[in-house]
Amino acid sequence: MYSCTSVHVYQFAIYSYIYFTMQIKKIKKKLLLQYLVDTHLALYIPNKVQIASLLLTQPTMLTTLHGINTTIQKSASVLQIVRSTSTFLLAAKTIMSASRGAATDITSKQTTPSIWNIVPMGPPDPILGIGVAFKKDPDTSKINVGIGAYRDDNGKPWVLPTVKEAQRRIVEKNLDMEYAPIEGLDSFNKAAMKLLYGEHNPLLEQKRIVCLQSLSGTGSLSVAAHFLAQYVKNKNVYVSKPTWSNHYGIFQTAGFTVSEYRYWDPNTNGLNYDGMIQDIQSFQENSIIILHACAHNPTGVDPTKEQWQGILQAIQKGNHIAIIDCAYQGFASGDPDHDAYAVRLFAEHHHPVFVCHSFAKNFGLYGQRVGSISTICKDHDEYARLDSQLKIVARRLYSSPPLHGARIVAEILNDPTLYEQWLQEVSTMANRIRSVRQALHDELKNLGSE
């Protein structure tokens, strides 16, 4: 059956009229067909322009959506006329007459402004937009310094050898593609917590860390934002100045007011530690503070261990809630344990914290969207309640996380041989990043830049 609006019926009648008028005048069908294609009637009529047969087999084409039921009720007399090819023109005129009133109404509706006229053009993403512009640039010597993705010496994406091996093993296992649970892959979550909090952390043994697999860093931050929006009265979120641009949008979308605390000192090209502490101490109680675990984005400047301890103390005094964005574990120093210092410090002091963990960078799984969100609980009752509510938030945001990337990470972290190899690969990437950064600095200095 063909479903057409009254606009199509009216068009159909007009084109039918034209068709048989042209037939009478012995104008070639080919000219008509081109006309119908140009006017899009071919979109509604299959088999090129089988107008007569379509009308004979589809009586519903003779009615409109504006209640012209009398057309069908009188279809017997109309179809008799239709079946007579020599008088088909009369049938077309009958349809046109019945549809004219409805078509007038439709024409007026077509001039009504679209409901989407209020939607403005959005700005391009400040980071991903650079990637789009990069692909369009025909210059063969171009270099993309916008998106934080690792490249080899030839400027090409690099798939870690451990990732290739893990994928090979996963394919051989012939695993299913069923939905993952809301919390994600259990083997991944356990491995992610060990990597982040330390394999022998007593909190793991006591089962006091809730962990859900999430959609990389953005997904885990979104889960944290929507959860906190429900249960925290203070709607103030503070981010470092500067910070990753998506921090603003994620928390503003969840209903928070996002402000900044001092972080980068342009005079020293380092951390403005005193200004940061002063700002944290001035925040209203129970504010939410977003911190970068390591390899601060975009400055690359991280607090020392002693400074982290001072930051924790300032946050504790204000009863603030910390969110630690851990997107580069292993990239800052080449050692994942060293880069997890801030996370383990907050865990050791049992301070309320959400850790948003991404595996995009350190595993090179940018397009697989692998991450986790975890938080520390004081007892099993709190664990059960937070676990249940975080799952509800995740269910509403994305239902369940993807499997393939999580399987790759779990395969590597849970296999001693692959894990040791991965540690070497992370160290190699971190060392190369530092050497390239130093080479860029030296070359800019040689060119007279200060």
XYZ file of C-alpha atoms in Angstrom, residues 77 84 142 227 298 348 370:
7
model
C -18.673 5.884 -10.608
C -11.942 4.090 -19.657
C 50.038 19.716 7.965
C 23.846 11.777 40.148
C 45.506 21.743 28.862
C 43.233 6.670 51.833
C 36.117 2.765 27.471
